[in-house]
C-alpha positions as a printed NumPy array, in Angstrom:
array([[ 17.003, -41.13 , 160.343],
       [ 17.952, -41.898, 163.935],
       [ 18.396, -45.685, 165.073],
       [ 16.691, -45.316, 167.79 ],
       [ 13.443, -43.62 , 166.454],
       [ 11.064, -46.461, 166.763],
       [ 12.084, -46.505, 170.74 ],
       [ 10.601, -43.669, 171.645],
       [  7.578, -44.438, 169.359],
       [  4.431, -47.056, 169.281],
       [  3.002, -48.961, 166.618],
       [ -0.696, -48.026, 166.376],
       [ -3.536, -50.407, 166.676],
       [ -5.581, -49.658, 163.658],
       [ -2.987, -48.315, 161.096],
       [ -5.741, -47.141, 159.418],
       [ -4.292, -43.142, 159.806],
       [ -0.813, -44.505, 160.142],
       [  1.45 , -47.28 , 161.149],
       [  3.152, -45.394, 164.33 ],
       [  3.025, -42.687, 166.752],
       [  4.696, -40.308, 169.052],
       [  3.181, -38.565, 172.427],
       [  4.472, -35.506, 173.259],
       [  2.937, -34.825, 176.129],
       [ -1.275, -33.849, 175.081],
       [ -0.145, -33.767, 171.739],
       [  0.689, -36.684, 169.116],
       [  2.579, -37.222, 165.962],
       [  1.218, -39.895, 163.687],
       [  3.939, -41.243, 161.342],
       [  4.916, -44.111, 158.467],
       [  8.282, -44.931, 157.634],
       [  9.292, -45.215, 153.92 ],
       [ 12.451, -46.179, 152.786],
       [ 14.813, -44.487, 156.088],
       [ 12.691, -41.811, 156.064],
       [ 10.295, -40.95 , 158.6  ],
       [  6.841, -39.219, 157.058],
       [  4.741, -37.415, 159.397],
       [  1.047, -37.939, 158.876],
       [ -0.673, -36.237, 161.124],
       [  0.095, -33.772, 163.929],
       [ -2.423, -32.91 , 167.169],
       [ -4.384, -32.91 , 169.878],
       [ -5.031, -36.839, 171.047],
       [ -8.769, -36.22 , 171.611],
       [ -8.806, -34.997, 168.262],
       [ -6.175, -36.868, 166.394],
       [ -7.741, -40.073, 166.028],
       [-10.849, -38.862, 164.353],
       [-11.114, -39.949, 160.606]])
C-alpha cells in the first residue's frame, strides 16, 4: 500500500458503510484498511453511495 493513501482520503462520519473514503470527482470510493491492505467497499455515485 502507498504511505500516503490516507492523505488523499477522509475518515467518514458514520463508519457504518466504511471507515474512509475517496472523491473522485461525482464519484466516491468507500474503503477499510485491514492489515496494509486497502479493501474497497463500495464504489459510486455520492447521491447514491451513502444509501444503506
Amino acid at each position: 500500500m502507498c504511505k500516503n493513501t490516507l492523505s488523499y482520503a477522509r475518515k467518514m462520519i458514520d463508519p457504518a458503510l466504511g471507515t474512509y473514503r475517496f472523491r473522485i470527482g461525482d464519484d466516491r470510493v468507500i474503503f477499510d484498511i485491514e492489515r496494509d491492505e486497502l479493501v474497497v467497499l463500495r464504489i459510486g455515485q455520492r447521491r447514491e453511495i451513502y444509501r444503506g
